[in-house]
Amino acid sequence: MRISFLIKVLAVGVLAVLLSSYFISKNKGVQSFDDTLLLTDFDVNLVDKIQIQNAASKQFISAEKVSGKWVLPNKFGYAADVKKLSKLLQNLKDTQIVELKTKQAKYYSRLGLQSLDQGNELDAEKSQAQLLTLVAGDEFTQLLIGNESQSSTGRYVRFARQEQSYLVTLDINLPSDDSSWLMPKIIPINVNQVSQVDIAFFNEKSNKKSSNKFAIARQAHEESETDSLAGNFELLNKTKEQVPQYDSIFTGLVRNIINITAKDIKLAESSEMKLQQSIVLTYLDNGLIDKPDNKVMLDDKVQSKTLTLQLYKNDRETLSYWVRLEQSKYLINISEFDFKQISKPVNDYLE
């Protein structure tokens, strides 16, 4: 009985030793990936060009620095959304390796990391990946961005032309077209700078200004130390019958104008689009001091300037709305919602 017990104990001990040896051998040489960054050999801070290629497209989504400013070459050099690009680069800089994955090409499809075709192009029939290229001067690196992990947080990636794949702590959604990287803000001033807005509507048939126009302004008030602009805009040259629905309704209009956002860009070449409306913003440049009560204090350095917006409607194909600033070379596509918010006649604001 005692011998049998000793044999069982010995067998369990031998099994434990064998299992320990197996796992030690299996993990021999495997690196601990705590705080191990993915891009250790590439300085993300120096990146001056970003390209993305989707598997189904031969065209690159591209952003690059020109004279220190991020622009979109495929959108005629229009300004890029610096916040989005900065967030992307910071995420890449902070990306850490979680786990080594397969080196075998036959398993890449499970991770969305199929091989590159010749000529640095993705195999459109097979690949689910996006090819991300980062350029810093004469240096560059290419990274295949694959599927998100279903079992843990992270995403699968692989450096182009390298066999090793990784699970990393990368949490990004790359854009599918250049429009996603457009600088959204169109009007380069803020609401508190605006002192007056003149709005005129155009006759679609004659393409001339109609009698339908109005102007709103914030009046200047004298205070003990300096002058200030009133918080709310008021209708100029109004009659007794023209009573606004509420005090800040025209201030809301100005805010809507300032906050229109870009959806797409094209060159402002001659076209048959119909001019719908012109908006002239008179604004104060320099010397502005924002106050908590929404008033703007003025000093001796303040200068008054104007910015003209022209609003167009294109109804020849799909209905779309466009805005042009001054004599800019760009026509900027805006949403129907934005267009309707800033193209209401004056009676829509009155009781």
mmCIF file of C-alpha atoms in Angstrom:
data_model
loop_
_atom_site.group_PDB
_atom_site.id
_atom_site.type_symbol
_atom_site.label_atom_id
_atom_site.label_comp_id
_atom_site.label_asym_id
_atom_site.label_seq_id
_atom_site.Cartn_x
_atom_site.Cartn_y
_atom_site.Cartn_z
ATOM 1 C CA MET A 1 0.000 0.000 0.000
ATOM 2 C CA ARG A 2 2.810 2.348 0.971
ATOM 3 C CA ILE A 3 4.814 1.393 -2.159
ATOM 4 C CA SER A 4 1.787 2.027 -4.388
ATOM 5 C CA PHE A 5 1.315 5.468 -2.848
ATOM 6 C CA LEU A 6 4.974 6.321 -3.389
ATOM 7 C CA ILE A 7 4.739 5.247 -7.025
ATOM 8 C CA LYS A 8 1.728 7.533 -7.568
ATOM 9 C CA VAL A 9 3.488 10.480 -5.935
ATOM 10 C CA LEU A 10 6.577 9.849 -8.038
ATOM 11 C CA ALA A 11 4.485 9.690 -11.220
ATOM 12 C CA VAL A 12 2.784 12.993 -10.434
ATOM 13 C CA GLY A 13 6.170 14.595 -9.742
ATOM 14 C CA VAL A 14 7.630 13.354 -13.004
ATOM 15 C CA LEU A 15 4.585 14.642 -14.897
ATOM 16 C CA ALA A 16 4.925 18.061 -13.265
ATOM 17 C CA VAL A 17 8.598 18.229 -14.221
ATOM 18 C CA LEU A 18 7.812 17.263 -17.818
ATOM 19 C CA LEU A 19 5.039 19.862 -18.102
ATOM 20 C CA SER A 20 7.259 22.562 -16.630
ATOM 21 C CA SER A 21 10.035 21.682 -19.060
ATOM 22 C CA TYR A 22 7.554 21.801 -21.960
ATOM 23 C CA PHE A 23 6.241 25.284 -21.130
ATOM 24 C CA ILE A 24 9.724 26.617 -20.414
ATOM 25 C CA SER A 25 10.896 25.276 -23.768
ATOM 26 C CA LYS A 26 7.805 26.625 -25.545
ATOM 27 C CA ASN A 27 8.292 30.140 -24.162
ATOM 28 C CA LYS A 28 12.057 30.181 -24.386
ATOM 29 C CA GLY A 29 13.202 33.449 -26.006
ATOM 30 C CA VAL A 30 9.725 35.007 -26.056
ATOM 31 C CA GLN A 31 9.952 38.708 -25.215
ATOM 32 C CA SER A 32 7.852 40.325 -22.520
ATOM 33 C CA PHE A 33 5.871 43.007 -24.354
ATOM 34 C CA ASP A 34 5.055 45.220 -21.400
ATOM 35 C CA ASP A 35 5.428 48.826 -22.673
ATOM 36 C CA THR A 36 7.060 47.683 -25.941
ATOM 37 C CA LEU A 37 6.215 50.216 -28.651
ATOM 38 C CA LEU A 38 5.469 49.084 -32.191
ATOM 39 C CA LEU A 39 7.269 51.922 -33.984
ATOM 40 C CA THR A 40 10.592 51.826 -32.157
ATOM 41 C CA ASP A 41 12.711 52.449 -35.269
ATOM 42 C CA PHE A 42 10.674 55.272 -36.778
ATOM 43 C CA ASP A 43 10.185 58.798 -35.414
ATOM 44 C CA VAL A 44 6.493 59.634 -35.787
ATOM 45 C CA ASN A 45 7.183 63.227 -34.695
ATOM 46 C CA LEU A 46 8.966 63.855 -38.011
ATOM 47 C CA VAL A 47 6.174 62.599 -40.283
ATOM 48 C CA ASP A 48 5.398 65.020 -43.121
ATOM 49 C CA LYS A 49 3.285 62.777 -45.339
ATOM 50 C CA ILE A 50 0.570 60.195 -44.659
ATOM 51 C CA GLN A 51 -0.921 57.856 -47.250
ATOM 52 C CA ILE A 52 -3.669 55.261 -46.951
ATOM 53 C CA GLN A 53 -4.676 52.746 -49.591
ATOM 54 C CA ASN A 54 -7.735 50.561 -49.325
ATOM 55 C CA ALA A 55 -7.762 47.130 -50.919
ATOM 56 C CA ALA A 56 -10.536 47.917 -53.366
ATOM 57 C CA SER A 57 -9.064 51.230 -54.539
ATOM 58 C CA LYS A 58 -5.989 52.144 -56.539
ATOM 59 C CA GLN A 59 -6.130 55.746 -55.314
ATOM 60 C CA PHE A 60 -4.265 56.862 -52.230
ATOM 61 C CA ILE A 61 -5.830 58.946 -49.505
ATOM 62 C CA SER A 62 -3.081 61.435 -48.810
ATOM 63 C CA ALA A 63 -2.143 64.302 -46.511
ATOM 64 C CA GLU A 64 1.166 66.137 -46.541
ATOM 65 C CA LYS A 65 2.886 69.125 -45.003
ATOM 66 C CA VAL A 66 3.468 72.061 -47.341
ATOM 67 C CA SER A 67 5.247 75.099 -45.879
ATOM 68 C CA GLY A 68 4.527 73.728 -42.418
ATOM 69 C CA LYS A 69 0.765 73.271 -42.993
ATOM 70 C CA TRP A 70 -1.120 70.010 -43.521
ATOM 71 C CA VAL A 71 -3.000 69.937 -46.847
ATOM 72 C CA LEU A 72 -4.799 67.352 -48.995
ATOM 73 C CA PRO A 73 -3.197 66.899 -52.454
ATOM 74 C CA ASN A 74 -6.222 65.007 -53.800
ATOM 75 C CA LYS A 75 -8.470 67.894 -52.725
ATOM 76 C CA PHE A 76 -6.558 70.582 -54.630
ATOM 77 C CA GLY A 77 -4.342 71.430 -51.661
ATOM 78 C CA TYR A 78 -7.239 72.300 -49.336
ATOM 79 C CA ALA A 79 -6.469 72.450 -45.610
ATOM 80 C CA ALA A 80 -6.485 69.155 -43.692
ATOM 81 C CA ASP A 81 -8.043 68.506 -40.300
ATOM 82 C CA VAL A 82 -4.974 68.898 -38.094
ATOM 83 C CA LYS A 83 -6.760 67.501 -35.029
ATOM 84 C CA LYS A 84 -7.573 64.227 -36.784
ATOM 85 C CA LEU A 85 -4.065 63.850 -38.196
ATOM 86 C CA SER A 86 -2.466 64.656 -34.844
ATOM 87 C CA LYS A 87 -4.683 62.108 -33.102
ATOM 88 C CA LEU A 88 -3.784 59.445 -35.674
ATOM 89 C CA LEU A 89 -0.050 60.079 -35.336
ATOM 90 C CA GLN A 90 -0.218 60.164 -31.534
ATOM 91 C CA ASN A 91 -2.124 56.860 -31.476
ATOM 92 C CA LEU A 92 0.503 55.282 -33.713
ATOM 93 C CA LYS A 93 3.296 56.684 -31.563
ATOM 94 C CA ASP A 94 1.709 55.210 -28.417
ATOM 95 C CA THR A 95 0.834 51.819 -29.951
ATOM 96 C CA GLN A 96 2.238 48.911 -27.960
ATOM 97 C CA ILE A 97 2.721 45.273 -28.923
ATOM 98 C CA VAL A 98 0.406 42.958 -27.004
ATOM 99 C CA GLU A 99 1.211 39.623 -28.588
ATOM 100 C CA LEU A 100 3.109 38.014 -31.447
ATOM 101 C CA LYS A 101 0.787 36.409 -33.971
ATOM 102 C CA THR A 102 1.367 34.200 -36.992
ATOM 103 C CA LYS A 103 4.257 34.362 -39.458
ATOM 104 C CA GLN A 104 2.519 32.054 -41.920
ATOM 105 C CA ALA A 105 0.963 33.730 -44.948
ATOM 106 C CA LYS A 106 -1.821 31.146 -45.176
ATOM 107 C CA TYR A 107 -3.233 32.443 -41.873
ATOM 108 C CA TYR A 108 -3.036 36.173 -42.682
ATOM 109 C CA SER A 109 -6.604 36.204 -44.014
ATOM 110 C CA ARG A 110 -7.922 35.370 -40.533
ATOM 111 C CA LEU A 111 -6.380 38.604 -39.276
ATOM 112 C CA GLY A 112 -7.214 40.716 -42.332
ATOM 113 C CA LEU A 113 -3.517 40.976 -43.213
ATOM 114 C CA GLN A 114 -3.187 39.400 -46.669
ATOM 115 C CA SER A 115 -0.001 39.924 -48.627
ATOM 116 C CA LEU A 116 0.806 42.921 -50.765
ATOM 117 C CA ASP A 117 0.641 42.610 -54.511
ATOM 118 C CA GLN A 118 3.537 43.787 -56.648
ATOM 119 C CA GLY A 119 4.146 47.503 -56.911
ATOM 120 C CA ASN A 120 3.219 48.290 -53.302
ATOM 121 C CA GLU A 121 -0.486 47.823 -54.073
ATOM 122 C CA LEU A 122 -2.952 45.744 -52.124
ATOM 123 C CA ASP A 123 -4.428 42.621 -53.645
ATOM 124 C CA ALA A 124 -7.943 43.978 -54.163
ATOM 125 C CA GLU A 125 -9.508 40.545 -54.530
ATOM 126 C CA LYS A 126 -8.140 39.083 -51.317
ATOM 127 C CA SER A 127 -6.980 41.719 -48.880
ATOM 128 C CA GLN A 128 -9.187 43.254 -46.207
ATOM 129 C CA ALA A 129 -6.354 45.427 -44.931
ATOM 130 C CA GLN A 130 -5.529 49.089 -45.303
ATOM 131 C CA LEU A 131 -1.973 50.032 -46.196
ATOM 132 C CA LEU A 132 -0.731 52.945 -44.093
ATOM 133 C CA THR A 133 2.426 54.695 -45.275
ATOM 134 C CA LEU A 134 4.214 57.209 -43.054
ATOM 135 C CA VAL A 135 6.911 59.375 -44.629
ATOM 136 C CA ALA A 136 9.440 61.469 -42.718
ATOM 137 C CA GLY A 137 11.864 63.130 -45.105
ATOM 138 C CA ASP A 138 13.735 60.326 -46.866
ATOM 139 C CA GLU A 139 12.542 57.697 -44.397
ATOM 140 C CA PHE A 140 9.271 55.810 -44.545
ATOM 141 C CA THR A 141 7.489 52.845 -43.007
ATOM 142 C CA GLN A 142 4.487 50.880 -44.242
ATOM 143 C CA LEU A 143 2.013 49.143 -41.992
ATOM 144 C CA LEU A 144 -0.857 46.861 -42.906
ATOM 145 C CA ILE A 145 -3.841 47.566 -40.648
ATOM 146 C CA GLY A 146 -6.012 44.474 -40.260
ATOM 147 C CA ASN A 147 -9.048 43.364 -38.291
ATOM 148 C CA GLU A 148 -9.953 44.284 -34.758
ATOM 149 C CA SER A 149 -9.444 41.465 -32.276
ATOM 150 C CA GLN A 150 -12.668 39.692 -31.310
ATOM 151 C CA SER A 151 -11.242 38.160 -28.144
ATOM 152 C CA SER A 152 -9.385 41.137 -26.698
ATOM 153 C CA THR A 153 -8.877 44.857 -27.143
ATOM 154 C CA GLY A 154 -6.619 45.782 -30.033
ATOM 155 C CA ARG A 155 -5.997 45.334 -33.733
ATOM 156 C CA TYR A 156 -3.860 43.093 -35.909
ATOM 157 C CA VAL A 157 -1.048 44.711 -37.884
ATOM 158 C CA ARG A 158 1.951 43.690 -39.946
ATOM 159 C CA PHE A 159 4.805 45.668 -41.433
ATOM 160 C CA ALA A 160 4.797 45.514 -45.229
ATOM 161 C CA ARG A 161 7.050 42.747 -46.575
ATOM 162 C CA GLN A 162 7.650 41.315 -43.126
ATOM 163 C CA GLU A 163 6.251 37.949 -42.105
ATOM 164 C CA GLN A 164 5.633 38.612 -38.414
ATOM 165 C CA SER A 165 2.162 39.858 -37.471
ATOM 166 C CA TYR A 166 1.173 41.445 -34.170
ATOM 167 C CA LEU A 167 -1.767 42.157 -31.935
ATOM 168 C CA VAL A 168 -1.310 45.778 -30.834
ATOM 169 C CA THR A 169 -3.105 48.387 -28.730
ATOM 170 C CA LEU A 170 -4.091 50.431 -31.772
ATOM 171 C CA ASP A 171 -7.596 51.903 -31.622
ATOM 172 C CA ILE A 172 -8.205 53.793 -34.873
ATOM 173 C CA ASN A 173 -10.609 53.883 -37.777
ATOM 174 C CA LEU A 174 -8.836 54.977 -40.937
ATOM 175 C CA PRO A 175 -10.847 57.058 -43.438
ATOM 176 C CA SER A 176 -12.247 55.597 -46.645
ATOM 177 C CA ASP A 177 -11.847 58.816 -48.674
ATOM 178 C CA ASP A 178 -10.029 62.162 -48.550
ATOM 179 C CA SER A 179 -13.150 64.089 -47.534
ATOM 180 C CA SER A 180 -12.879 62.590 -44.055
ATOM 181 C CA TRP A 181 -9.661 64.575 -43.548
ATOM 182 C CA LEU A 182 -10.992 67.959 -44.695
ATOM 183 C CA MET A 183 -10.631 70.829 -42.263
ATOM 184 C CA PRO A 184 -14.272 71.049 -41.131
ATOM 185 C CA LYS A 185 -14.285 74.712 -40.101
ATOM 186 C CA ILE A 186 -14.935 76.994 -43.062
ATOM 187 C CA ILE A 187 -15.278 80.458 -41.518
ATOM 188 C CA PRO A 188 -11.919 81.493 -39.965
ATOM 189 C CA ILE A 189 -13.406 83.754 -37.271
ATOM 190 C CA ASN A 190 -15.519 83.244 -34.163
ATOM 191 C CA VAL A 191 -18.942 84.585 -33.227
ATOM 192 C CA ASN A 192 -17.621 87.193 -30.796
ATOM 193 C CA GLN A 193 -15.630 88.864 -33.577
ATOM 194 C CA VAL A 194 -18.694 89.562 -35.727
ATOM 195 C CA SER A 195 -20.262 93.019 -35.430
ATOM 196 C CA GLN A 196 -22.641 93.030 -38.404
ATOM 197 C CA VAL A 197 -24.113 90.634 -40.977
ATOM 198 C CA ASP A 198 -25.662 91.717 -44.283
ATOM 199 C CA ILE A 199 -27.730 89.076 -46.078
ATOM 200 C CA ALA A 200 -29.063 89.385 -49.637
ATOM 201 C CA PHE A 201 -30.985 86.838 -51.683
ATOM 202 C CA PHE A 202 -30.769 86.406 -55.455
ATOM 203 C CA ASN A 203 -33.411 85.844 -58.096
ATOM 204 C CA GLU A 204 -32.773 82.413 -59.631
ATOM 205 C CA LYS A 205 -33.941 83.430 -63.109
ATOM 206 C CA SER A 206 -32.117 86.747 -63.449
ATOM 207 C CA ASN A 207 -29.248 85.859 -61.085
ATOM 208 C CA LYS A 208 -29.556 89.383 -59.665
ATOM 209 C CA LYS A 209 -30.162 90.556 -56.115
ATOM 210 C CA SER A 210 -33.784 90.578 -55.126
ATOM 211 C CA SER A 211 -35.432 93.033 -52.768
ATOM 212 C CA ASN A 212 -35.343 90.346 -50.100
ATOM 213 C CA LYS A 213 -32.466 91.389 -47.876
ATOM 214 C CA PHE A 214 -31.792 92.365 -44.282
ATOM 215 C CA ALA A 215 -28.977 93.274 -41.910
ATOM 216 C CA ILE A 216 -28.316 92.535 -38.251
ATOM 217 C CA ALA A 217 -25.742 94.084 -35.920
ATOM 218 C CA ARG A 218 -24.508 94.295 -32.364
ATOM 219 C CA GLN A 219 -24.587 97.844 -31.148
ATOM 220 C CA ALA A 220 -21.598 99.436 -29.423
ATOM 221 C CA HIS A 221 -22.184 100.546 -25.828
ATOM 222 C CA GLU A 222 -20.037 103.086 -24.027
ATOM 223 C CA GLU A 223 -18.765 101.931 -20.655
ATOM 224 C CA SER A 224 -16.658 103.640 -18.040
ATOM 225 C CA GLU A 225 -13.264 102.403 -19.223
ATOM 226 C CA THR A 226 -13.797 101.269 -22.800
ATOM 227 C CA ASP A 227 -16.408 100.500 -25.430
ATOM 228 C CA SER A 228 -18.072 97.137 -25.867
ATOM 229 C CA LEU A 229 -20.355 95.312 -28.261
ATOM 230 C CA ALA A 230 -23.748 94.151 -27.058
ATOM 231 C CA GLY A 231 -24.219 90.439 -26.491
ATOM 232 C CA ASN A 232 -27.078 89.924 -28.975
ATOM 233 C CA PHE A 233 -27.622 90.942 -32.580
ATOM 234 C CA GLU A 234 -30.577 93.112 -33.532
ATOM 235 C CA LEU A 235 -32.351 93.723 -36.813
ATOM 236 C CA LEU A 236 -31.312 97.021 -38.416
ATOM 237 C CA ASN A 237 -33.873 99.453 -39.835
ATOM 238 C CA LYS A 238 -36.721 97.448 -38.387
ATOM 239 C CA THR A 239 -40.299 98.636 -38.207
ATOM 240 C CA LYS A 240 -42.494 98.532 -35.123
ATOM 241 C CA GLU A 241 -44.185 95.426 -36.465
ATOM 242 C CA GLN A 242 -40.895 93.528 -36.846
ATOM 243 C CA VAL A 243 -40.505 91.940 -33.431
ATOM 244 C CA PRO A 244 -38.039 89.031 -33.049
ATOM 245 C CA GLN A 245 -39.370 85.765 -31.643
ATOM 246 C CA TYR A 246 -36.816 86.021 -28.809
ATOM 247 C CA ASP A 247 -33.837 88.238 -27.975
ATOM 248 C CA SER A 248 -31.025 85.923 -29.109
ATOM 249 C CA ILE A 249 -32.601 84.612 -32.321
ATOM 250 C CA PHE A 250 -30.321 86.617 -34.638
ATOM 251 C CA THR A 251 -27.281 85.710 -32.541
ATOM 252 C CA GLY A 252 -28.228 82.099 -33.249
ATOM 253 C CA LEU A 253 -28.210 82.882 -36.975
ATOM 254 C CA VAL A 254 -24.673 84.274 -36.746
ATOM 255 C CA ARG A 255 -23.587 81.215 -34.815
ATOM 256 C CA ASN A 256 -25.067 78.966 -37.515
ATOM 257 C CA ILE A 257 -23.155 80.870 -40.205
ATOM 258 C CA ILE A 258 -19.859 80.634 -38.340
ATOM 259 C CA ASN A 259 -20.333 76.917 -37.651
ATOM 260 C CA ILE A 260 -21.054 75.603 -41.164
ATOM 261 C CA THR A 261 -18.738 72.693 -41.989
ATOM 262 C CA ALA A 262 -17.106 71.345 -45.147
ATOM 263 C CA LYS A 263 -18.229 68.044 -46.662
ATOM 264 C CA ASP A 264 -16.285 68.168 -49.921
ATOM 265 C CA ILE A 265 -14.220 70.481 -52.123
ATOM 266 C CA LYS A 266 -14.007 71.331 -55.795
ATOM 267 C CA LEU A 267 -12.437 74.132 -57.788
ATOM 268 C CA ALA A 268 -14.555 77.236 -58.335
ATOM 269 C CA GLU A 269 -14.530 77.041 -62.111
ATOM 270 C CA SER A 270 -17.269 78.445 -64.313
ATOM 271 C CA SER A 271 -20.438 76.452 -63.761
ATOM 272 C CA GLU A 272 -24.182 76.723 -64.096
ATOM 273 C CA MET A 273 -24.837 76.536 -60.378
ATOM 274 C CA LYS A 274 -27.381 79.035 -59.180
ATOM 275 C CA LEU A 275 -26.294 81.819 -56.842
ATOM 276 C CA GLN A 276 -28.802 81.809 -53.998
ATOM 277 C CA GLN A 277 -27.507 84.226 -51.434
ATOM 278 C CA SER A 278 -24.646 86.461 -50.346
ATOM 279 C CA ILE A 279 -23.596 86.994 -46.747
ATOM 280 C CA VAL A 280 -21.200 89.773 -45.755
ATOM 281 C CA LEU A 281 -19.685 89.415 -42.299
ATOM 282 C CA THR A 282 -18.231 92.557 -40.769
ATOM 283 C CA TYR A 283 -15.873 91.473 -38.028
ATOM 284 C CA LEU A 284 -13.351 92.934 -35.639
ATOM 285 C CA ASP A 285 -9.744 91.857 -35.940
ATOM 286 C CA ASN A 286 -7.197 92.244 -33.100
ATOM 287 C CA GLY A 287 -7.800 93.829 -29.737
ATOM 288 C CA LEU A 288 -10.686 91.537 -28.789
ATOM 289 C CA ILE A 289 -11.240 90.564 -25.170
ATOM 290 C CA ASP A 290 -13.971 87.986 -24.577
ATOM 291 C CA LYS A 291 -16.116 88.629 -21.520
ATOM 292 C CA PRO A 292 -18.113 86.060 -19.517
ATOM 293 C CA ASP A 293 -21.372 87.909 -20.255
ATOM 294 C CA ASN A 294 -20.808 87.389 -24.017
ATOM 295 C CA LYS A 295 -19.896 91.039 -24.531
ATOM 296 C CA VAL A 296 -16.752 91.955 -26.439
ATOM 297 C CA MET A 297 -14.506 94.681 -25.060
ATOM 298 C CA LEU A 298 -12.654 96.778 -27.624
ATOM 299 C CA ASP A 299 -9.283 98.458 -27.426
ATOM 300 C CA ASP A 300 -7.477 100.948 -29.647
ATOM 301 C CA LYS A 301 -5.955 98.253 -31.893
ATOM 302 C CA VAL A 302 -9.265 96.881 -33.181
ATOM 303 C CA GLN A 303 -9.769 96.874 -36.951
ATOM 304 C CA SER A 304 -12.985 96.266 -38.864
ATOM 305 C CA LYS A 305 -12.843 93.866 -41.820
ATOM 306 C CA THR A 306 -15.340 92.083 -44.045
ATOM 307 C CA LEU A 307 -15.684 88.528 -45.308
ATOM 308 C CA THR A 308 -18.109 87.665 -48.119
ATOM 309 C CA LEU A 309 -19.786 84.288 -48.549
ATOM 310 C CA GLN A 310 -21.637 83.273 -51.699
ATOM 311 C CA LEU A 311 -24.091 80.382 -51.437
ATOM 312 C CA TYR A 312 -24.913 78.242 -54.474
ATOM 313 C CA LYS A 313 -27.379 75.473 -55.237
ATOM 314 C CA ASN A 314 -26.675 72.740 -57.775
ATOM 315 C CA ASP A 315 -29.849 70.977 -58.860
ATOM 316 C CA ARG A 316 -28.713 69.649 -62.231
ATOM 317 C CA GLU A 317 -27.871 66.217 -60.833
ATOM 318 C CA THR A 318 -28.002 65.317 -57.155
ATOM 319 C CA LEU A 319 -29.140 68.356 -55.183
ATOM 320 C CA SER A 320 -26.157 69.898 -53.420
ATOM 321 C CA TYR A 321 -25.211 73.161 -51.759
ATOM 322 C CA TRP A 322 -21.926 75.042 -51.982
ATOM 323 C CA VAL A 323 -20.281 78.089 -50.464
ATOM 324 C CA ARG A 324 -17.421 80.251 -51.719
ATOM 325 C CA LEU A 325 -15.409 82.641 -49.554
ATOM 326 C CA GLU A 326 -14.492 85.933 -51.243
ATOM 327 C CA GLN A 327 -12.777 85.030 -54.532
ATOM 328 C CA SER A 328 -11.342 81.771 -53.254
ATOM 329 C CA LYS A 329 -10.448 79.097 -55.797
ATOM 330 C CA TYR A 330 -12.537 76.604 -53.801
ATOM 331 C CA LEU A 331 -16.208 75.760 -53.784
ATOM 332 C CA ILE A 332 -17.004 74.072 -50.489
ATOM 333 C CA ASN A 333 -19.837 71.576 -50.235
ATOM 334 C CA ILE A 334 -22.070 72.025 -47.179
ATOM 335 C CA SER A 335 -24.987 69.977 -45.915
ATOM 336 C CA GLU A 336 -28.601 70.751 -46.749
ATOM 337 C CA PHE A 337 -29.175 71.279 -43.031
ATOM 338 C CA ASP A 338 -26.442 73.945 -42.828
ATOM 339 C CA PHE A 339 -27.749 75.644 -45.966
ATOM 340 C CA LYS A 340 -31.315 75.839 -44.690
ATOM 341 C CA GLN A 341 -30.177 77.128 -41.293
ATOM 342 C CA ILE A 342 -28.520 80.192 -42.843
ATOM 343 C CA SER A 343 -30.811 80.902 -45.810
ATOM 344 C CA LYS A 344 -34.089 81.748 -44.068
ATOM 345 C CA PRO A 345 -35.866 85.016 -44.945
ATOM 346 C CA VAL A 346 -36.139 87.630 -42.229
ATOM 347 C CA ASN A 347 -39.810 86.854 -41.529
ATOM 348 C CA ASP A 348 -38.823 83.411 -40.227
ATOM 349 C CA TYR A 349 -37.159 85.138 -37.262
ATOM 350 C CA LEU A 350 -40.066 87.418 -36.396
ATOM 351 C CA GLU A 351 -43.260 86.978 -34.420
#
